[in-house]
Coordinates of C-alpha atoms in Angstrom, one line a residue:
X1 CA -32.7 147.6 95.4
X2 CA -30.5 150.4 93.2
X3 CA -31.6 149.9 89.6
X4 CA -28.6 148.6 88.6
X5 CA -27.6 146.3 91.2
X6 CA -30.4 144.0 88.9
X7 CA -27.5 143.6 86.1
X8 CA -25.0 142.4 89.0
X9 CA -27.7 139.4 89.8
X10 CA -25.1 136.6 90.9
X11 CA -27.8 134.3 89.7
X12 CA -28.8 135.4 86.5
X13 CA -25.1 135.8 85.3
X14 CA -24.5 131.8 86.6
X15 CA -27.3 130.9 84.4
X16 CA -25.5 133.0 81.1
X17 CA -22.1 131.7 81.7
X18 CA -23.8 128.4 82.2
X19 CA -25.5 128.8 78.9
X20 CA -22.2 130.2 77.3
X21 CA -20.1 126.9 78.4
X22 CA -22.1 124.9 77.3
X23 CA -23.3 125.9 73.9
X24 CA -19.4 127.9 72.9
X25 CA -18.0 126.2 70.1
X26 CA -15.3 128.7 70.4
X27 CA -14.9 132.5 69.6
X28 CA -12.4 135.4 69.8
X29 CA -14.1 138.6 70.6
X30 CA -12.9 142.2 70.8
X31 CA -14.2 145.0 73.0
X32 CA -13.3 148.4 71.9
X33 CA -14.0 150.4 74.7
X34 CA -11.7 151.7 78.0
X35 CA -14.9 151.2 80.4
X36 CA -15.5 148.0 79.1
X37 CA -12.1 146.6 79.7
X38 CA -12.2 147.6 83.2
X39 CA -16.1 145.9 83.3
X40 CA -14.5 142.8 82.3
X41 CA -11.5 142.5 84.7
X42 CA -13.7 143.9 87.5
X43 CA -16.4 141.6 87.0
X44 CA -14.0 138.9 87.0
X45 CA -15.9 137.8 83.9
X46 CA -12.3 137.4 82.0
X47 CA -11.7 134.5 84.1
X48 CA -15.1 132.6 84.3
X49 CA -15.1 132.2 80.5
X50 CA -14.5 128.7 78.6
X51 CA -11.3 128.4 77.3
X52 CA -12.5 128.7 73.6
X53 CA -14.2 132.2 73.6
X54 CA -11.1 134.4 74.0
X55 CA -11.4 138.0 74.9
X56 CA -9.0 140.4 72.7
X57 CA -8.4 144.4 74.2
X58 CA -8.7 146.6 71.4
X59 CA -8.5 150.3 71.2
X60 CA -11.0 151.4 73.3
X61 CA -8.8 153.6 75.2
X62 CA -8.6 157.2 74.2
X63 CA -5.5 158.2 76.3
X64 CA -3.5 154.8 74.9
X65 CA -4.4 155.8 71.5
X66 CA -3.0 159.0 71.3
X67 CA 0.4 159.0 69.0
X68 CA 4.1 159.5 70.1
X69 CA 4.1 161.9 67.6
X70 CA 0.7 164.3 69.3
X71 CA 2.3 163.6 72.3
X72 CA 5.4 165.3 71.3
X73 CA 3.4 168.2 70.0
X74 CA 1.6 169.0 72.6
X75 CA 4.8 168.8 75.1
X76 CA 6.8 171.3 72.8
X77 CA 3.4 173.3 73.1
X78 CA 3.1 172.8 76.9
X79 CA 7.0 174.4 76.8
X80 CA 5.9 177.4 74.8
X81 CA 5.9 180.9 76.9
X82 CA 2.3 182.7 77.0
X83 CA 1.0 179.2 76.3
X84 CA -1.6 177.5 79.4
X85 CA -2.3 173.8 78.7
X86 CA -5.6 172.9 79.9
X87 CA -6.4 169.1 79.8
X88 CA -8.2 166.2 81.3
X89 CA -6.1 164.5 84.3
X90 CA -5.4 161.4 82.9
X91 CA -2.7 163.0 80.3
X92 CA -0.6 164.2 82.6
X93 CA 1.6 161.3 83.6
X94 CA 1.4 159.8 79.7
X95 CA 5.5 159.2 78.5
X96 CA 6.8 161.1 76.0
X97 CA 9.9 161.8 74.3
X98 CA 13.0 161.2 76.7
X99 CA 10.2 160.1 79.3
X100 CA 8.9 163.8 79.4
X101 CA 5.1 164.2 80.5
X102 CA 3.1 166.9 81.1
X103 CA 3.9 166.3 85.0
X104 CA 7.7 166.9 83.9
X105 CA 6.4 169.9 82.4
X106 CA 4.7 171.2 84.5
X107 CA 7.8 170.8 87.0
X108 CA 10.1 172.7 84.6
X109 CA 7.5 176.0 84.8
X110 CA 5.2 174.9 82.1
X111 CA 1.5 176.2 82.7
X112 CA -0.4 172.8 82.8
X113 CA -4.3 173.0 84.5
X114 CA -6.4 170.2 84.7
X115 CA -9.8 170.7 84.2
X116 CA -13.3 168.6 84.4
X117 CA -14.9 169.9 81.4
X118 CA -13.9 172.0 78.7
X119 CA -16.0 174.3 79.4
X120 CA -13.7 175.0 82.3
X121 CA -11.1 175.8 79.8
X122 CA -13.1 178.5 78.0
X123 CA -13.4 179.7 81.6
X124 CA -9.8 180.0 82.0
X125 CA -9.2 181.9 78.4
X126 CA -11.7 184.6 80.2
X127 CA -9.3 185.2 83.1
X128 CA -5.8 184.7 81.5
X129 CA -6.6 187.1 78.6
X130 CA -2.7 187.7 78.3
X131 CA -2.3 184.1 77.4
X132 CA -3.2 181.5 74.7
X133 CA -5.1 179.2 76.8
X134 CA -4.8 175.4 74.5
X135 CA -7.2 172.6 75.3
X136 CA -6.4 169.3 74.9
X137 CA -8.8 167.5 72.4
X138 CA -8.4 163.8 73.2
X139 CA -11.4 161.3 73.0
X140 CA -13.9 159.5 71.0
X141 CA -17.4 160.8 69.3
X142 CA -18.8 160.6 73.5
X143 CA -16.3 164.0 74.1
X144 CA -15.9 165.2 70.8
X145 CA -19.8 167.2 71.1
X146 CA -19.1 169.3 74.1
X147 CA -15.3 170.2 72.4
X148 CA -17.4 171.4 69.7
X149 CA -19.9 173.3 71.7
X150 CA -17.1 174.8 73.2
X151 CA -15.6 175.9 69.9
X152 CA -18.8 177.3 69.6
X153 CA -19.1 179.3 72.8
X154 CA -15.5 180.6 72.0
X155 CA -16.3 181.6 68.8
X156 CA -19.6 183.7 69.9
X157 CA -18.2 185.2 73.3
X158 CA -15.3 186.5 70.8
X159 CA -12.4 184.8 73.0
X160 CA -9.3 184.8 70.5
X161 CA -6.8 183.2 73.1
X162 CA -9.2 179.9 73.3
X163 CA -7.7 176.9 71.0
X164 CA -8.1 173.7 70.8
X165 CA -5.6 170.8 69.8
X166 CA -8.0 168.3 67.8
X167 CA -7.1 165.1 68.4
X168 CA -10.0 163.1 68.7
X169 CA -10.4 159.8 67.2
X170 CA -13.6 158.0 65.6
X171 CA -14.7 154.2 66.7
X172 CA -15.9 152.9 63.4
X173 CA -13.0 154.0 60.6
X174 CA -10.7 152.5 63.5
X175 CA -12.8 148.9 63.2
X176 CA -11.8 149.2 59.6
X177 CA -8.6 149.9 60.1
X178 CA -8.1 146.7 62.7
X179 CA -10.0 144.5 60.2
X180 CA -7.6 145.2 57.1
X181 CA -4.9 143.5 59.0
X182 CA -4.4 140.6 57.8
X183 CA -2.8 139.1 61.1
X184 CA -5.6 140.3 62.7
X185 CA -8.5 137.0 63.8
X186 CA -11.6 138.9 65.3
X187 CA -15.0 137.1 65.1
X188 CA -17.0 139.4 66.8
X189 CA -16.7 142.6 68.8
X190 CA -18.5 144.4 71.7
X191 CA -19.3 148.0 70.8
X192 CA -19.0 150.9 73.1
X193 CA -21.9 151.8 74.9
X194 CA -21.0 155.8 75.4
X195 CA -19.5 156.4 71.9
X196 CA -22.7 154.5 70.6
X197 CA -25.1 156.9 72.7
X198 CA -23.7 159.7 70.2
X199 CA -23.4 157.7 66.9
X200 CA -26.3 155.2 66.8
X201 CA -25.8 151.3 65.7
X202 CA -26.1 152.7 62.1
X203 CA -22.6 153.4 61.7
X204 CA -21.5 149.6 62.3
X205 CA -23.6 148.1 60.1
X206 CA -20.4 147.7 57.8
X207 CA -19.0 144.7 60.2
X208 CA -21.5 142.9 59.4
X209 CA -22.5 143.4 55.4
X210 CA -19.1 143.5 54.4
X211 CA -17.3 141.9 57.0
X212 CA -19.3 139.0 58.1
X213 CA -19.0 139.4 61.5
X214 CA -21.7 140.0 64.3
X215 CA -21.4 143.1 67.0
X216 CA -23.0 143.9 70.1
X217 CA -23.6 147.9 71.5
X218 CA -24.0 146.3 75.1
X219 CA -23.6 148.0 78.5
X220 CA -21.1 147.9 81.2
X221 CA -22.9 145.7 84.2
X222 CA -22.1 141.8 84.0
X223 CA -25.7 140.9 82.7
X224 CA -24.4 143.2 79.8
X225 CA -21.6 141.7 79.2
X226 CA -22.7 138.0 79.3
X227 CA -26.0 138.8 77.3
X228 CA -23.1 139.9 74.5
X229 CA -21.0 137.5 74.4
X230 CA -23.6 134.9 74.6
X231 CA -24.8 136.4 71.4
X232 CA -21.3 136.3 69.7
X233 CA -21.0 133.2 71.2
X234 CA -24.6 132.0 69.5
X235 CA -24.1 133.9 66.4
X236 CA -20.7 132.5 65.7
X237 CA -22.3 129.1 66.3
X238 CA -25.0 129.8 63.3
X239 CA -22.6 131.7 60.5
X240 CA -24.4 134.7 61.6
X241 CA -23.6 138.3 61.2
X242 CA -26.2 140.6 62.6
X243 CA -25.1 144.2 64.4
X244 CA -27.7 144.6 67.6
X245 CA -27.6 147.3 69.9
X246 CA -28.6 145.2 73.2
X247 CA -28.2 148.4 75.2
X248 CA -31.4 150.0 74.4
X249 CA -31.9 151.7 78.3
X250 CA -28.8 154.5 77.1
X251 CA -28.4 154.0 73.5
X252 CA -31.0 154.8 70.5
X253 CA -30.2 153.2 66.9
X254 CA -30.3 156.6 65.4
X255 CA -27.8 157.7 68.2
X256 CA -28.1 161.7 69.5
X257 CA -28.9 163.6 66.0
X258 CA -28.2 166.8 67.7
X259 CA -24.8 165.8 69.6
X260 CA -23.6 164.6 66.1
X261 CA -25.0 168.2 64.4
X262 CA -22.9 169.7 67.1
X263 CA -20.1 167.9 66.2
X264 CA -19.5 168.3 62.3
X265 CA -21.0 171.7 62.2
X266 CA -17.4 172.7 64.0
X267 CA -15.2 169.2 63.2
X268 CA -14.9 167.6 59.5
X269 CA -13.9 163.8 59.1
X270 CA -9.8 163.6 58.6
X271 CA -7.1 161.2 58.3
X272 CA -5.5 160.4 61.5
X273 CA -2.7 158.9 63.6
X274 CA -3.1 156.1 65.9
X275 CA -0.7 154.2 68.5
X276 CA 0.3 150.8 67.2
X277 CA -1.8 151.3 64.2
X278 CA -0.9 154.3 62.3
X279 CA -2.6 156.4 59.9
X280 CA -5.9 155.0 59.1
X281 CA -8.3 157.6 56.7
X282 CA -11.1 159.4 58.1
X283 CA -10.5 157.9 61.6
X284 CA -10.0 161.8 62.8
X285 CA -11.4 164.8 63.5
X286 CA -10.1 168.5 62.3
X287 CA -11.6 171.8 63.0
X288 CA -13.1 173.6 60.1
X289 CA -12.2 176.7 58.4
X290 CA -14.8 178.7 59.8
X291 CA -13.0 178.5 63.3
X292 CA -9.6 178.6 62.4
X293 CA -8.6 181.1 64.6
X294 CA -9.1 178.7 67.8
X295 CA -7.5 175.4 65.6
X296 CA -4.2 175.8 67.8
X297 CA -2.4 173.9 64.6
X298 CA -3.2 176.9 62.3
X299 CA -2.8 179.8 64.9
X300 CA 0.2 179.0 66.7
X301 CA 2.1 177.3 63.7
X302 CA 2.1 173.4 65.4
X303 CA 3.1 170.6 63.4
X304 CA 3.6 167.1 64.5
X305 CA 7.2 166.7 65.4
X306 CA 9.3 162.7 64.3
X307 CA 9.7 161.0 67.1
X308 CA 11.2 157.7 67.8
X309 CA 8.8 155.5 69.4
X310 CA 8.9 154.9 73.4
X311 CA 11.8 151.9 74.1
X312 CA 10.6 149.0 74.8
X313 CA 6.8 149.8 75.2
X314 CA 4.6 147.2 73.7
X315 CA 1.8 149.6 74.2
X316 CA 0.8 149.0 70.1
X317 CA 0.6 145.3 70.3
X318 CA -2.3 145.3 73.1
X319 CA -4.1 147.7 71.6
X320 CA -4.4 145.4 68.2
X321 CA -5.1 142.9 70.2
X322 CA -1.9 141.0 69.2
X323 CA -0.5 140.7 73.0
X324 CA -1.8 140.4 76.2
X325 CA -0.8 143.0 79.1
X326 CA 1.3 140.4 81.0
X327 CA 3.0 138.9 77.8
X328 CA 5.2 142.7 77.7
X329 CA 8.6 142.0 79.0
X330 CA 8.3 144.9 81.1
X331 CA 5.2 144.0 82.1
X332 CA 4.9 144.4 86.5
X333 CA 8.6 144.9 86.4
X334 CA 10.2 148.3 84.8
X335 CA 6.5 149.0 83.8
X336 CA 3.8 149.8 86.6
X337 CA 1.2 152.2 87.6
X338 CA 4.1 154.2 89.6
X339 CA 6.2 154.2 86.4
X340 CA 4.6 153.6 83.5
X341 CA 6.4 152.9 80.4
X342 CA 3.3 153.3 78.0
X343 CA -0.2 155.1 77.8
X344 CA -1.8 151.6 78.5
X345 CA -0.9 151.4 82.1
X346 CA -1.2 155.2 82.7
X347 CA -5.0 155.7 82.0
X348 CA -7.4 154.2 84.3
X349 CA -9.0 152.6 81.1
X350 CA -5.8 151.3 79.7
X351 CA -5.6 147.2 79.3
X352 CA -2.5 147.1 81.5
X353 CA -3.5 149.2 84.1
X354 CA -6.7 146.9 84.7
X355 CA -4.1 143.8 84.1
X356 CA -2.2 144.9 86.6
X357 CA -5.1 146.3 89.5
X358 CA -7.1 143.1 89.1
X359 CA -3.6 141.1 89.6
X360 CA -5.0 138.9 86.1
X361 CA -2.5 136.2 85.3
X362 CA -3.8 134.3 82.0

């Protein structure tokens, strides 16, 4: 039996969801993780639950995330001569301004290469030394790391044309940030497993000292899932509020030390933008002074352009948690994996995408 085919036991989930019927007195939970969203709609879980513990999408999605306004940036970059755009595949069909993408760019002679790591990047700023070879910096605290050891790399090997366009977003401001709306009804939340394996449970203590709320770092295999959400379920049952990290096999408490030195010896905490949300404070992650010269803000004179935001896309209400995928007007009609209208059916972790490949009609 493959190791984790013992987390897909048919049995053992009956005997949770069992459990969670029948002791639920109701509970509206939020995961905040792309790979978890999928979980759920693959497992099917989303539909086995009781009808009083309600599963929110949050912004677990690092593609969705991303502003209209970085998008526009790093289109007018992408348009630049002597500039290569080097990024992760799933930004290339994300809408911009006028319904331009990276794709579109690419098709109008911009030089757009995906790559798998970005490490590969550095590779390409060796063999197009005539160009300014930009990486793409989108992701959580689980990318962020290797960006910086990238940085690094750069930064020893002397390669001047290597930038990077920081974008990366942090889990825990962004929790804050949802939580100060006062719309907003969240009474617990299942943590990210990979973003956890790089901070630790440590930094979500705040949910539930000052927030009241309990939180589960959990996996991504149904027995994962349930386990959580039997623990919301049982916590919101007792008043409690206790943080756990149930996910002990990937994640330890005190996270990866050295993956985090990584990280804030080349990044520093900043304020940053976030789809739907907006600015929330120390939710970002800039490049410090010390490597300037590959910050592609700094060195080739970016700024983040005004943009209107994308017609009709209800892209920011899904990931607050405000509006389900199929509740979008557009939803399955102008709107589809063939031609999306927002970042959240483009990614293979965005809400509607999974909505909409699982066929889930709430």
């Amino acid at each position: 039996m493959n190791f984790l085919d013992k987390f897909r036991d048919p049995e053992l989930c009956r005997r949770l969801l069992d459990l969670i019927h029948k002791e639920s007195k109701g509970v509206r939970f939020m995961e905040v993780c792309g790979t978890h969203t999928v979980s759920i709609f693959q497992s099917g879980i989303h539909t086995l639950l009781p009808d009083n513990v309600v599963h929110l999408t949050g912004p677990g999605c690092p593609v969705c995330v991303t502003h209209d306004r970085e998008v526009a940036a790093y289109l007018e970059l992408a348009a630049r001569p002597g500039v290569t755009i080097a990024t992760f595949g799933d930004l290339m069909k994300v809408p911009g301004p006028k319904g331009r993408n990276l794709k579109t760019a690419q098709a109008d002679g911009a030089d757009v290469r995906v790559v798998y790591s970005p490490f590969d990047s550095l590779e390409l700023a060796r063999k197009l030394q005539d160009r300014q070879v930009v990486f793409l910096g989108i992701g959580f605290e689980t990318t962020a790391p290797a960006v910086a050891a990238t940085l690094k790399a750069a930064r020893e090997q002397k390669l001047a044309n290597f930038k990077v366009l920081p974008f990366h977003k942090l889990v825990p401001p962004a929790l804050r940030g949802l939580l100060s709306d006062p719309e907003m009804r969240i009474e617990g939340f299942i943590l990210p497993g990979h973003v956890s394996a790089v901070i630790g449970l440590d930094p979500y203590k705040f949910l539930g000292d000052d927030c009241g709320l309990p939180a589960a770092i959990t996996g991504f295999e149904p027995l994962d899932l349930l386990q959580a959400l039997l623990f919301l379920v049982r916590q919101k049952n007792t008043g409690g509020h206790e943080v756990v990290n149930q996910y002990r096999r990937v994640v330890a408490d005190a996270g990866n030390p050295k993956a985090m030195q990584v990280m804030y010896e080349v990044f520093e905490p900043a304020d940053a933008l976030w789809r739907g949300i907006g600015t929330i404070p120390g939710s970002g992650l800039a490049i410090r002074e010390e490597y300037a010269e590959h910050d592609a803000f700094r060195a080739l004179n970016l700024t983040l352009p005004e943009v209107p935001p994308l017609p009709g896309c209800r892209c920011g209400e899904v990931l607050k948690g405000k509006m389900r995928p199929d509740q979008c007007p557009l939803f399955k009609k102008a709107c589809t994996p063939a031609t999306p209208v927002g970042p959240c059916m483009v990614s293979t972790e965005g809400s509607c995408a999974a909505y909409f490949k699982y066929q889930l009609d709430a």
